[in-house]
Amino acid sequence: MDWGAGGMTRPGAASGRENLLAKVVAITSGKGGVGKTTSAAAIAAGLALRGHKTVVIDFDVGLRNLDLVMGCERRVVFDFINVINGDANLNQALIKDKRNDNLYIFPTSQTRDKDALKREGVERVLEELKQQFEFIICDSPAGIEHGAVTALYFADSAIIVTNPEVSSVRDSDRIIGILSSRSRRAERNEPPVETNLLLTRYDPARVAKGEMLKVEDVQEILSVPLLGVIPESESVLRASNTGTPVAFDEDSPAGRAYLDAVARFLGEQREMRFMQPERRGLFRVLFGRA
Amino acid sequence: MQLARLRVLNFKFSSLFRPRPTSAAIAKERLKIVLAHERAGSHAPDFLPRLQKELIDVVGRYVEIRDDMIRVSLGKSGETSLLEINIEIEGAKAKAKGLGSVVPA
């Protein structure tokens, strides 16, 4: 048969071809409560604001929260597990963000458990997402068990969310080890998962007093490139209260810090901000809003 | 002369009020130590615990020994890998002879 002439294509080539530009990004940390979901939502929103078609997937089966943080909890009909099991197709489950046309949310199941994340099923869904999206952000569950390993297994890139605190740094070190030994890239001897550090809940005033690990200390200990430092900020709780990714709040320090981190992720040079204690004038001290 | 005395005074004064390490500095040191240990452990071959157990069995035939008196570790000394076995026998009592066939006559 002649495949070259006559405009014929090889069977399966059109649907099976991988979008080589699509990037799978795992947001992971080992430890819980450090800001993985907040960061996944903010980074996905930031990438969408920069014009990149982005989907953010919740891998935390049984403890779904990305839908709440993204403010689409009432629009969930089908989920990740339904699509893995073939009970729904991708476009039935994807939720289009109402604030940005480039942003989609892929919620997970609240009733199943992490064992429902079958590796072959996840691979199939990710391949399908790669046809439509530039960035696929995987919001990992806490821990180092099946769910967390599945969330990072297919990653091209990983963002390690760390708090400047001993248990978080230790768990981050552990997850960095797992990325370099148990990811698909590691198993196949491919170039390693591009790994970056995102330091969250950073309080420059406490750092100045010697009460909190410095960003330089954390970076020295973990020795991975620094993507950004997100200052402790009231705006983060305000954002989750209202179901708005904090990157949409461009007036807040945390929102701007996330947008800076996204710009660096896209290869831009940006100076680190919000690393010095904020000087509060007398007026702000007396009548202040942080 | 006066300057020298001032220095002595200054030295004593500062040692009296030497700043204690901040809690952040303590955190950094503790992390460095624990992670150095864990990173070394994560690359250790998994035969080490078995080797340790068998050594305890063998040595235990001759002297009374507790599990924690044998430490086995794999490290590096320059280019060469070093299997380090530390057996603490100070204070361990020799077992009575002739108890088992393991002790040659």
mmCIF file of C-alpha atoms in Angstrom, chain A residues 4 32 34 37 54 66 81 121 123-124 129 143 146 151 174 176 180 198 219 224 261 267 283 285:
data_model
loop_
_atom_site.group_PDB
_atom_site.id
_atom_site.type_symbol
_atom_site.label_atom_id
_atom_site.label_comp_id
_atom_site.label_asym_id
_atom_site.label_seq_id
_atom_site.Cartn_x
_atom_site.Cartn_y
_atom_site.Cartn_z
ATOM 1 C CA GLY A 4 3.061 8.522 1.035
ATOM 2 C CA GLY A 32 -0.479 17.929 53.280
ATOM 3 C CA VAL A 34 1.184 23.271 52.349
ATOM 4 C CA THR A 37 -4.394 22.915 45.544
ATOM 5 C CA THR A 54 -4.637 24.935 30.380
ATOM 6 C CA LEU A 66 -10.007 21.681 43.520
ATOM 7 C CA ILE A 81 -12.820 8.399 37.438
ATOM 8 C CA GLY A 121 -6.554 4.755 32.336
ATOM 9 C CA GLU A 123 -2.256 7.550 30.694
ATOM 10 C CA ARG A 124 -5.064 7.294 28.133
ATOM 11 C CA LEU A 129 -5.868 15.922 27.004
ATOM 12 C CA GLY A 143 1.442 11.450 50.888
ATOM 13 C CA HIS A 146 -0.552 5.325 45.008
ATOM 14 C CA ALA A 151 -0.049 12.169 39.916
ATOM 15 C CA ARG A 174 11.423 12.632 49.827
ATOM 16 C CA ILE A 176 12.066 14.856 44.910
ATOM 17 C CA SER A 180 13.957 11.003 40.211
ATOM 18 C CA LEU A 198 7.732 26.928 45.065
ATOM 19 C CA GLN A 219 16.938 26.065 48.428
ATOM 20 C CA VAL A 224 16.343 22.509 43.128
ATOM 21 C CA ALA A 261 6.228 32.334 39.270
ATOM 22 C CA GLY A 267 11.106 31.100 30.846
ATOM 23 C CA PHE A 283 -1.289 55.232 59.122
ATOM 24 C CA VAL A 285 -0.502 50.398 61.590
#
